[in-house]
PDB file of C-alpha atoms and ligand atoms in Angstrom:
ATOM      1  CA  MET U   1    -106.681 113.795 -48.997  1.00 95.00           C
ATOM      2  CA  ILE U   2    -108.657 113.584 -52.665  1.00 98.00           C
ATOM      3  CA  ILE U   3    -107.561 112.513 -55.885  1.00 98.00           C
ATOM      4  CA  GLU U   4    -110.337 114.458 -58.500  1.00 98.00           C
ATOM      5  CA  THR U   5    -110.297 111.866 -61.616  1.00 98.00           C
ATOM      6  CA  HIS U   6    -112.114 114.065 -64.404  1.00 98.00           C
ATOM      7  CA  ALA U   7    -112.646 117.437 -64.198  1.00 98.00           C
ATOM      8  CA  HIS U   8    -112.222 120.162 -67.363  1.00 98.00           C
ATOM      9  CA  TYR U   9    -111.106 122.915 -66.256  1.00 98.00           C
ATOM     10  CA  ASP U  10    -109.568 124.409 -69.430  1.00 98.00           C
ATOM     11  CA  ASP U  11    -113.470 125.065 -69.732  1.00 98.00           C
ATOM     12  CA  GLU U  12    -113.988 128.651 -70.838  1.00 98.00           C
ATOM     13  CA  LYS U  13    -116.506 128.554 -68.071  1.00 98.00           C
ATOM     14  CA  PHE U  14    -112.793 129.077 -66.124  1.00 98.00           C
ATOM     15  CA  ASP U  15    -110.959 132.144 -67.892  1.00 98.00           C
ATOM     16  CA  ALA U  16    -111.678 134.151 -65.517  1.00 98.00           C
ATOM     17  CA  ASP U  17    -110.504 132.645 -62.080  1.00 98.00           C
ATOM     18  CA  ARG U  18    -108.811 129.459 -63.886  1.00 98.00           C
ATOM     19  CA  ALA U  19    -105.484 130.195 -61.447  1.00 97.00           C
ATOM     20  CA  GLY U  20    -106.863 131.532 -58.305  1.00 97.00           C
ATOM     21  CA  LEU U  21    -109.226 128.819 -58.542  1.00 98.00           C
ATOM     22  CA  LEU U  22    -106.776 125.956 -59.010  1.00 97.00           C
ATOM     23  CA  SER U  23    -104.184 127.275 -56.351  1.00 94.00           C
ATOM     24  CA  ALA U  24    -107.838 126.835 -54.257  1.00 96.00           C
ATOM     25  CA  LEU U  25    -108.192 123.092 -55.556  1.00 97.00           C
ATOM     26  CA  ARG U  26    -104.747 122.251 -53.236  1.00 91.00           C
ATOM     27  CA  GLU U  27    -105.780 124.676 -49.972  1.00 92.00           C
ATOM     28  CA  SER U  28    -108.661 121.986 -50.439  1.00 95.00           C
ATOM     29  CA  LYS U  29    -106.857 119.212 -50.120  1.00 96.00           C
ATOM     30  CA  ILE U  30    -106.945 117.999 -53.634  1.00 97.00           C
ATOM     31  CA  GLU U  31    -104.002 116.234 -53.709  1.00 97.00           C
ATOM     32  CA  LYS U  32    -103.738 115.746 -58.018  1.00 98.00           C
ATOM     33  CA  LEU U  33    -106.724 115.758 -60.740  1.00 98.00           C
ATOM     34  CA  ILE U  34    -106.944 114.755 -64.232  1.00 98.00           C
ATOM     35  CA  ASN U  35    -108.241 117.088 -66.539  1.00 98.00           C
ATOM     36  CA  VAL U  36    -110.134 115.419 -68.969  1.00 98.00           C
ATOM     37  CA  GLY U  37    -110.093 115.982 -73.024  1.00 98.00           C
ATOM     38  CA  ALA U  38    -113.699 115.938 -74.578  1.00 98.00           C
ATOM     39  CA  SER U  39    -112.605 118.244 -78.109  1.00 98.00           C
ATOM     40  CA  PHE U  40    -109.486 117.820 -79.447  1.00 98.00           C
ATOM     41  CA  LYS U  41    -108.574 121.366 -78.647  1.00 98.00           C
ATOM     42  CA  GLY U  42    -109.952 120.676 -75.373  1.00 98.00           C
ATOM     43  CA  CYS U  43    -106.623 117.719 -75.435  1.00 98.00           C
ATOM     44  CA  GLU U  44    -104.239 120.132 -76.412  1.00 98.00           C
ATOM     45  CA  ASP U  45    -105.140 122.151 -73.494  1.00 98.00           C
ATOM     46  CA  SER U  46    -104.970 119.784 -70.875  1.00 98.00           C
ATOM     47  CA  VAL U  47    -101.720 118.487 -71.933  1.00 98.00           C
ATOM     48  CA  LYS U  48    -100.543 122.194 -71.858  1.00 98.00           C
ATOM     49  CA  LEU U  49    -102.508 122.361 -67.658  1.00 98.00           C
ATOM     50  CA  ALA U  50    -100.441 119.709 -66.687  1.00 98.00           C
ATOM     51  CA  HIS U  51     -97.710 120.656 -68.143  1.00 98.00           C
ATOM     52  CA  GLU U  52     -98.327 124.138 -66.255  1.00 98.00           C
ATOM     53  CA  TYR U  53     -98.459 122.324 -62.906  1.00 97.00           C
ATOM     54  CA  ASP U  54     -97.566 119.528 -60.986  1.00 97.00           C
ATOM     55  CA  PHE U  55    -100.891 118.066 -59.642  1.00 98.00           C
ATOM     56  CA  ILE U  56    -102.839 118.493 -63.114  1.00 98.00           C
ATOM     57  CA  TYR U  57    -102.274 115.421 -65.494  1.00 98.00           C
ATOM     58  CA  ALA U  58    -103.936 114.897 -68.800  1.00 98.00           C
ATOM     59  CA  ALA U  59    -106.565 112.293 -70.472  1.00 98.00           C
ATOM     60  CA  VAL U  60    -106.194 112.512 -73.858  1.00 98.00           C
ATOM     61  CA  GLY U  61    -109.387 111.414 -76.332  1.00 98.00           C
ATOM     62  CA  VAL U  62    -111.947 112.987 -78.616  1.00 98.00           C
ATOM     63  CA  HIS U  63    -116.202 112.678 -77.104  1.00 98.00           C
ATOM     64  CA  PRO U  64    -118.406 111.173 -79.389  1.00 98.00           C
ATOM     65  CA  SER U  65    -120.151 114.586 -79.446  1.00 97.00           C
ATOM     66  CA  ASP U  66    -117.174 116.090 -81.329  1.00 97.00           C
ATOM     67  CA  ILE U  67    -115.693 113.329 -83.557  1.00 97.00           C
ATOM     68  CA  GLU U  68    -116.182 116.044 -85.938  1.00 97.00           C
ATOM     69  CA  ASP U  69    -112.894 117.476 -84.441  1.00 98.00           C
ATOM     70  CA  LEU U  70    -111.460 114.259 -85.816  1.00 98.00           C
ATOM     71  CA  GLU U  71    -112.852 113.679 -88.994  1.00 97.00           C
ATOM     72  CA  ALA U  72    -111.304 117.358 -89.884  1.00 97.00           C
ATOM     73  CA  ALA U  73    -107.678 116.073 -89.536  1.00 97.00           C
ATOM     74  CA  PRO U  74    -108.081 112.251 -89.217  1.00 97.00           C
ATOM     75  CA  GLU U  75    -105.058 111.113 -89.951  1.00 97.00           C
ATOM     76  CA  GLU U  76    -102.931 114.351 -88.160  1.00 98.00           C
ATOM     77  CA  ARG U  77    -105.315 114.250 -84.911  1.00 98.00           C
ATOM     78  CA  MET U  78    -105.011 110.224 -85.057  1.00 98.00           C
ATOM     79  CA  ASN U  79    -101.351 110.486 -84.474  1.00 98.00           C
ATOM     80  CA  TRP U  80    -101.405 113.715 -82.499  1.00 98.00           C
ATOM     81  CA  LEU U  81    -102.953 111.568 -80.178  1.00 98.00           C
ATOM     82  CA  LEU U  82    -101.324 108.307 -80.039  1.00 98.00           C
ATOM     83  CA  ASP U  83     -98.062 109.785 -80.159  1.00 98.00           C
ATOM     84  CA  THR U  84     -99.353 112.260 -76.747  1.00 98.00           C
ATOM     85  CA  ALA U  85    -100.485 109.012 -74.789  1.00 98.00           C
ATOM     86  CA  LYS U  86     -97.639 107.218 -75.358  1.00 98.00           C
ATOM     87  CA  ASN U  87     -94.360 109.756 -74.734  1.00 98.00           C
ATOM     88  CA  ASP U  88     -96.071 112.248 -73.100  1.00 98.00           C
ATOM     89  CA  PRO U  89     -95.334 111.893 -69.377  1.00 98.00           C
ATOM     90  CA  LYS U  90     -97.985 113.754 -68.210  1.00 98.00           C
ATOM     91  CA  VAL U  91    -100.131 111.804 -69.710  1.00 98.00           C
ATOM     92  CA  VAL U  92    -102.194 109.068 -67.232  1.00 98.00           C
ATOM     93  CA  ALA U  93    -105.200 107.554 -69.863  1.00 98.00           C
ATOM     94  CA  VAL U  94    -107.311 107.927 -73.036  1.00 98.00           C
ATOM     95  CA  GLY U  95    -110.245 109.972 -72.620  1.00 97.00           C
ATOM     96  CA  GLU U  96    -112.843 110.734 -72.618  1.00 98.00           C
ATOM     97  CA  ILE U  97    -114.212 107.750 -74.983  1.00 98.00           C
ATOM     98  CA  GLY U  98    -117.741 106.554 -76.343  1.00 98.00           C
ATOM     99  CA  LEU U  99    -121.275 106.878 -77.641  1.00 98.00           C
ATOM    100  CA  ASP U 100    -123.592 110.337 -76.361  1.00 98.00           C
ATOM    101  CA  TYR U 101    -126.676 109.216 -78.260  1.00 97.00           C
ATOM    102  CA  TYR U 102    -128.745 111.608 -76.551  1.00 95.00           C
ATOM    103  CA  TRP U 103    -127.261 114.152 -78.473  1.00 87.00           C
ATOM    104  CA  ASP U 104    -126.590 111.912 -81.952  1.00 85.00           C
ATOM    105  CA  ARG U 105    -130.214 110.462 -82.915  1.00 87.00           C
ATOM    106  CA  GLU U 106    -129.323 109.576 -86.485  1.00 93.00           C
ATOM    107  CA  GLU U 107    -128.278 105.671 -87.131  1.00 94.00           C
ATOM    108  CA  GLU U 108    -125.537 107.518 -89.443  1.00 95.00           C
ATOM    109  CA  VAL U 109    -124.002 109.866 -86.695  1.00 96.00           C
ATOM    110  CA  GLN U 110    -123.917 106.727 -84.017  1.00 97.00           C
ATOM    111  CA  LYS U 111    -122.259 104.344 -86.264  1.00 98.00           C
ATOM    112  CA  LYS U 112    -119.581 106.884 -86.772  1.00 98.00           C
ATOM    113  CA  GLN U 113    -118.935 107.208 -83.051  1.00 98.00           C
ATOM    114  CA  ARG U 114    -118.502 103.411 -82.396  1.00 98.00           C
ATOM    115  CA  GLU U 115    -115.473 104.091 -85.291  1.00 98.00           C
ATOM    116  CA  TRP U 116    -114.142 106.797 -83.668  1.00 98.00           C
ATOM    117  CA  PHE U 117    -114.740 104.593 -80.058  1.00 98.00           C
ATOM    118  CA  LYS U 118    -113.226 101.602 -81.072  1.00 98.00           C
ATOM    119  CA  LYS U 119    -110.094 103.336 -83.001  1.00 98.00           C
ATOM    120  CA  GLN U 120    -109.591 105.647 -79.606  1.00 98.00           C
ATOM    121  CA  LEU U 121    -109.288 102.113 -77.612  1.00 98.00           C
ATOM    122  CA  GLU U 122    -106.686 100.852 -79.940  1.00 98.00           C
ATOM    123  CA  ILE U 123    -104.873 104.002 -79.191  1.00 98.00           C
ATOM    124  CA  ALA U 124    -105.091 103.012 -75.773  1.00 98.00           C
ATOM    125  CA  ARG U 125    -103.743  99.630 -76.297  1.00 98.00           C
ATOM    126  CA  GLU U 126    -101.423 100.526 -78.473  1.00 98.00           C
ATOM    127  CA  ALA U 127    -100.007 103.060 -75.673  1.00 98.00           C
ATOM    128  CA  ASP U 128    -101.145 100.770 -72.828  1.00 98.00           C
ATOM    129  CA  LEU U 129    -102.883 103.628 -70.891  1.00 98.00           C
ATOM    130  CA  PRO U 130    -106.597 103.385 -69.357  1.00 98.00           C
ATOM    131  CA  VAL U 131    -109.177 104.532 -71.061  1.00 99.00           C
ATOM    132  CA  ILE U 132    -112.146 107.349 -68.992  1.00 99.00           C
ATOM    133  CA  ILE U 133    -115.524 106.438 -70.637  1.00 98.00           C
ATOM    134  CA  HIS U 134    -118.644 108.753 -71.785  1.00 98.00           C
ATOM    135  CA  SER U 135    -121.195 106.271 -72.487  1.00 98.00           C
ATOM    136  CA  ARG U 136    -125.225 108.365 -72.262  1.00 97.00           C
ATOM    137  CA  ASP U 137    -128.086 106.352 -73.794  1.00 97.00           C
ATOM    138  CA  ALA U 138    -126.504 103.321 -75.210  1.00 98.00           C
ATOM    139  CA  ALA U 139    -126.078 101.969 -72.181  1.00 98.00           C
ATOM    140  CA  GLN U 140    -126.436  98.017 -74.671  1.00 98.00           C
ATOM    141  CA  ASP U 141    -123.589  99.134 -77.709  1.00 98.00           C
ATOM    142  CA  THR U 142    -120.886 100.568 -74.611  1.00 98.00           C
ATOM    143  CA  MET U 143    -122.130  97.228 -72.772  1.00 98.00           C
ATOM    144  CA  GLU U 144    -121.105  94.969 -75.602  1.00 98.00           C
ATOM    145  CA  ILE U 145    -118.121  97.043 -77.197  1.00 98.00           C
ATOM    146  CA  MET U 146    -116.125  97.088 -73.163  1.00 98.00           C
ATOM    147  CA  LYS U 147    -116.229  93.588 -73.731  1.00 98.00           C
ATOM    148  CA  GLU U 148    -114.243  92.934 -76.682  1.00 98.00           C
ATOM    149  CA  ALA U 149    -112.278  95.617 -75.259  1.00 98.00           C
ATOM    150  CA  LYS U 150    -111.520  93.608 -72.550  1.00 98.00           C
ATOM    151  CA  GLU U 151    -110.918  90.921 -73.877  1.00 97.00           C
ATOM    152  CA  ASN U 152    -107.475  92.856 -75.959  1.00 96.00           C
ATOM    153  CA  GLY U 153    -106.387  93.697 -71.980  1.00 97.00           C
ATOM    154  CA  ILE U 154    -108.421  97.698 -71.844  1.00 98.00           C
ATOM    155  CA  ARG U 155    -108.070  98.401 -68.130  1.00 98.00           C
ATOM    156  CA  GLY U 156    -111.196 102.004 -67.604  1.00 98.00           C
ATOM    157  CA  VAL U 157    -112.952 103.841 -65.793  1.00 98.00           C
ATOM    158  CA  LEU U 158    -117.131 104.691 -66.792  1.00 98.00           C
ATOM    159  CA  HIS U 159    -117.425 108.307 -65.554  1.00 98.00           C
ATOM    160  CA  CYS U 160    -120.774 109.925 -64.432  1.00 97.00           C
ATOM    161  CA  TYR U 161    -122.070 106.240 -64.235  1.00 98.00           C
ATOM    162  CA  SER U 162    -125.927 106.763 -65.210  1.00 96.00           C
ATOM    163  CA  TYR U 163    -126.887 102.410 -65.929  1.00 98.00           C
ATOM    164  CA  SER U 164    -128.538 100.794 -63.809  1.00 98.00           C
ATOM    165  CA  PRO U 165    -126.658  98.607 -60.447  1.00 98.00           C
ATOM    166  CA  ASP U 166    -126.720  95.721 -62.232  1.00 98.00           C
ATOM    167  CA  GLN U 167    -125.158  96.385 -65.345  1.00 98.00           C
ATOM    168  CA  ALA U 168    -122.517  98.333 -62.614  1.00 98.00           C
ATOM    169  CA  ARG U 169    -122.113  94.697 -61.140  1.00 98.00           C
ATOM    170  CA  GLU U 170    -121.280  93.419 -64.971  1.00 98.00           C
ATOM    171  CA  TYR U 171    -118.691  95.922 -65.526  1.00 98.00           C
ATOM    172  CA  VAL U 172    -116.450  95.610 -62.470  1.00 98.00           C
ATOM    173  CA  LYS U 173    -116.851  91.760 -62.690  1.00 98.00           C
ATOM    174  CA  MET U 174    -114.487  92.791 -65.826  1.00 98.00           C
ATOM    175  CA  GLY U 175    -111.978  95.017 -63.413  1.00 98.00           C
ATOM    176  CA  TYR U 176    -113.716  98.063 -64.481  1.00 98.00           C
ATOM    177  CA  TYR U 177    -114.411 101.540 -62.302  1.00 98.00           C
ATOM    178  CA  ILE U 178    -117.609 103.131 -61.856  1.00 98.00           C
ATOM    179  CA  GLY U 179    -117.132 107.291 -61.993  1.00 98.00           C
ATOM    180  CA  VAL U 180    -119.307 108.185 -59.194  1.00 98.00           C
ATOM    181  CA  GLY U 181    -120.002 112.323 -59.044  1.00 98.00           C
ATOM    182  CA  GLY U 182    -122.439 115.211 -57.876  1.00 98.00           C
ATOM    183  CA  VAL U 183    -125.776 112.849 -59.183  1.00 98.00           C
ATOM    184  CA  VAL U 184    -125.366 110.780 -56.367  1.00 98.00           C
ATOM    185  CA  THR U 185    -126.031 113.892 -54.141  1.00 98.00           C
ATOM    186  CA  PHE U 186    -129.004 114.097 -56.032  1.00 98.00           C
ATOM    187  CA  LYS U 187    -132.834 114.072 -54.977  1.00 96.00           C
ATOM    188  CA  ASN U 188    -134.166 112.046 -58.479  1.00 96.00           C
ATOM    189  CA  GLY U 189    -130.508 110.555 -57.783  1.00 97.00           C
ATOM    190  CA  LYS U 190    -132.119 107.082 -56.535  1.00 98.00           C
ATOM    191  CA  LYS U 191    -129.991 104.903 -59.313  1.00 98.00           C
ATOM    192  CA  LEU U 192    -126.804 105.668 -59.336  1.00 98.00           C
ATOM    193  CA  GLN U 193    -127.481 105.776 -54.824  1.00 98.00           C
ATOM    194  CA  GLN U 194    -128.498 102.163 -55.767  1.00 98.00           C
ATOM    195  CA  THR U 195    -125.421 101.413 -57.388  1.00 98.00           C
ATOM    196  CA  VAL U 196    -122.923 102.603 -55.196  1.00 98.00           C
ATOM    197  CA  ALA U 197    -124.757 100.569 -52.000  1.00 98.00           C
ATOM    198  CA  GLU U 198    -124.439  98.038 -54.345  1.00 98.00           C
ATOM    199  CA  THR U 199    -120.450  98.265 -55.578  1.00 98.00           C
ATOM    200  CA  PRO U 200    -117.086  97.493 -53.856  1.00 98.00           C
ATOM    201  CA  LEU U 201    -115.470  99.979 -52.565  1.00 98.00           C
ATOM    202  CA  GLU U 202    -112.288  99.097 -54.558  1.00 98.00           C
ATOM    203  CA  HIS U 203    -113.755  99.807 -57.743  1.00 98.00           C
ATOM    204  CA  ILE U 204    -115.233 103.501 -57.297  1.00 98.00           C
ATOM    205  CA  LEU U 205    -113.783 106.530 -58.474  1.00 98.00           C
ATOM    206  CA  LEU U 206    -114.586 110.135 -57.489  1.00 98.00           C
ATOM    207  CA  GLU U 207    -114.914 112.926 -59.910  1.00 98.00           C
ATOM    208  CA  THR U 208    -117.012 116.094 -60.164  1.00 98.00           C
ATOM    209  CA  ASP U 209    -116.914 116.892 -64.351  1.00 98.00           C
ATOM    210  CA  SER U 210    -116.316 120.305 -63.769  1.00 98.00           C
ATOM    211  CA  PRO U 211    -117.614 122.299 -64.716  1.00 98.00           C
ATOM    212  CA  TYR U 212    -120.838 120.477 -64.882  1.00 97.00           C
ATOM    213  CA  LEU U 213    -123.088 118.252 -62.402  1.00 97.00           C
ATOM    214  CA  SER U 214    -122.127 120.005 -58.520  1.00 98.00           C
ATOM    215  CA  PRO U 215    -123.743 118.191 -56.022  1.00 98.00           C
ATOM    216  CA  GLU U 216    -126.029 119.076 -53.720  1.00 97.00           C
ATOM    217  CA  PRO U 217    -125.960 121.914 -52.015  1.00 98.00           C
ATOM    218  CA  ASN U 218    -124.534 124.116 -55.243  1.00 97.00           C
ATOM    219  CA  ARG U 219    -126.708 122.226 -57.178  1.00 97.00           C
ATOM    220  CA  GLY U 220    -126.819 124.261 -60.605  1.00 96.00           C
ATOM    221  CA  LYS U 221    -123.935 126.451 -60.298  1.00 98.00           C
ATOM    222  CA  ARG U 222    -120.745 126.582 -62.097  1.00 98.00           C
ATOM    223  CA  ASN U 223    -119.025 123.185 -60.172  1.00 98.00           C
ATOM    224  CA  ASP U 224    -115.446 122.623 -59.160  1.00 98.00           C
ATOM    225  CA  SER U 225    -113.242 120.632 -57.609  1.00 98.00           C
ATOM    226  CA  ARG U 226    -113.853 121.182 -54.133  1.00 98.00           C
ATOM    227  CA  ASN U 227    -116.799 119.655 -54.193  1.00 98.00           C
ATOM    228  CA  LEU U 228    -115.425 116.412 -53.904  1.00 98.00           C
ATOM    229  CA  HIS U 229    -115.979 116.812 -50.605  1.00 98.00           C
ATOM    230  CA  TYR U 230    -119.952 116.470 -50.663  1.00 98.00           C
ATOM    231  CA  ILE U 231    -119.578 113.509 -53.087  1.00 98.00           C
ATOM    232  CA  ALA U 232    -117.165 111.527 -50.720  1.00 98.00           C
ATOM    233  CA  GLU U 233    -119.659 112.364 -47.410  1.00 98.00           C
ATOM    234  CA  LYS U 234    -122.780 111.470 -49.828  1.00 98.00           C
ATOM    235  CA  ILE U 235    -120.987 108.099 -50.449  1.00 98.00           C
ATOM    236  CA  ALA U 236    -119.510 107.784 -46.966  1.00 98.00           C
ATOM    237  CA  LYS U 237    -123.302 107.686 -45.519  1.00 98.00           C
ATOM    238  CA  ILE U 238    -124.594 104.926 -48.037  1.00 98.00           C
ATOM    239  CA  LYS U 239    -121.898 102.965 -47.462  1.00 98.00           C
ATOM    240  CA  GLY U 240    -121.766 103.311 -43.525  1.00 98.00           C
ATOM    241  CA  ILE U 241    -117.984 104.765 -42.991  1.00 98.00           C
ATOM    242  CA  THR U 242    -116.178 107.626 -42.321  1.00 98.00           C
ATOM    243  CA  LYS U 243    -115.739 110.295 -45.769  1.00 98.00           C
ATOM    244  CA  GLU U 244    -111.962 109.637 -44.889  1.00 98.00           C
ATOM    245  CA  GLU U 245    -112.049 106.307 -45.893  1.00 98.00           C
ATOM    246  CA  VAL U 246    -114.228 106.881 -48.949  1.00 98.00           C
ATOM    247  CA  CYS U 247    -111.312 109.812 -50.183  1.00 98.00           C
ATOM    248  CA  GLU U 248    -108.185 107.399 -48.992  1.00 98.00           C
ATOM    249  CA  ARG U 249    -109.321 104.501 -50.727  1.00 98.00           C
ATOM    250  CA  THR U 250    -110.972 106.327 -53.655  1.00 98.00           C
ATOM    251  CA  LYS U 251    -106.917 108.019 -54.392  1.00 98.00           C
ATOM    252  CA  ASP U 252    -106.168 104.057 -53.341  1.00 98.00           C
ATOM    253  CA  ASN U 253    -108.039 103.144 -56.780  1.00 98.00           C
ATOM    254  CA  ALA U 254    -107.272 106.135 -58.659  1.00 98.00           C
ATOM    255  CA  ARG U 255    -103.165 104.949 -58.224  1.00 98.00           C
ATOM    256  CA  VAL U 256    -103.844 101.482 -59.344  1.00 98.00           C
ATOM    257  CA  LEU U 257    -106.048 102.454 -62.351  1.00 98.00           C
ATOM    258  CA  PHE U 258    -104.229 105.680 -63.506  1.00 98.00           C
ATOM    259  CA  THR U 259    -100.574 104.310 -62.850  1.00 97.00           C
ATOM    260  CA  LYS U 260     -98.537 106.812 -63.886  1.00 96.00           C
ATOM    261  CA  LEU U 261    -100.222 109.315 -61.408  1.00 95.00           C
TER     262      LEU U 261
HETATM  263 NI1  LIG P 301    -116.445 114.503 -69.099  1.00 70.89          NI
END
């Protein structure tokens, strides 16, 4: 069995066949999955899905590219996030939160991203939940903020990890987990393959980021959690162990980090 630690089944790309697909996942050995909020509406929809399906859990947090959602009604929405993170039994993490300088190049916007990132880390601390971190083209600022977060007792995963093996080692030393998805199967995924080779299996989590980033041989198509089997196979190959071992051990890791699973 496999635990999927990052998917977005609230996405409109699943509107036509969501129910059928979600039941197909169970038959494909997906034991549990975390549906991760990105927009504010995505957070609400993630919680709804988690209440509808036993095997689905939710993460609530606003993505750096969606911080306008928080600025639209800061107090009300931050209160909702804190209240939901604290009190909803199916909410297992705060995320995805972080920094994305790829899409937002202006210093003014990046500064706002950092502010909302830190405020949401504070929600995780108050709710005593782990965090799911999104970080793109913001390696140094993310590292600095996560160092400070660790001092405040924050635990979490660097989702869809895309930085160097060296930085991964630093994150692992601080107790953070490395989220590995479809990119590990890509021909141009050498850096992530190197990271997987050097990162202890105890610190790796499986994820797809569905509907994005489908692994080979389905690259370019809509992604779903059944593709985790290809990701696990690739990690097994890199580490010279069996796919079953990868699935079982990463499942244990997910349970250690997301204690409410
Ligand atoms: Ni995501």
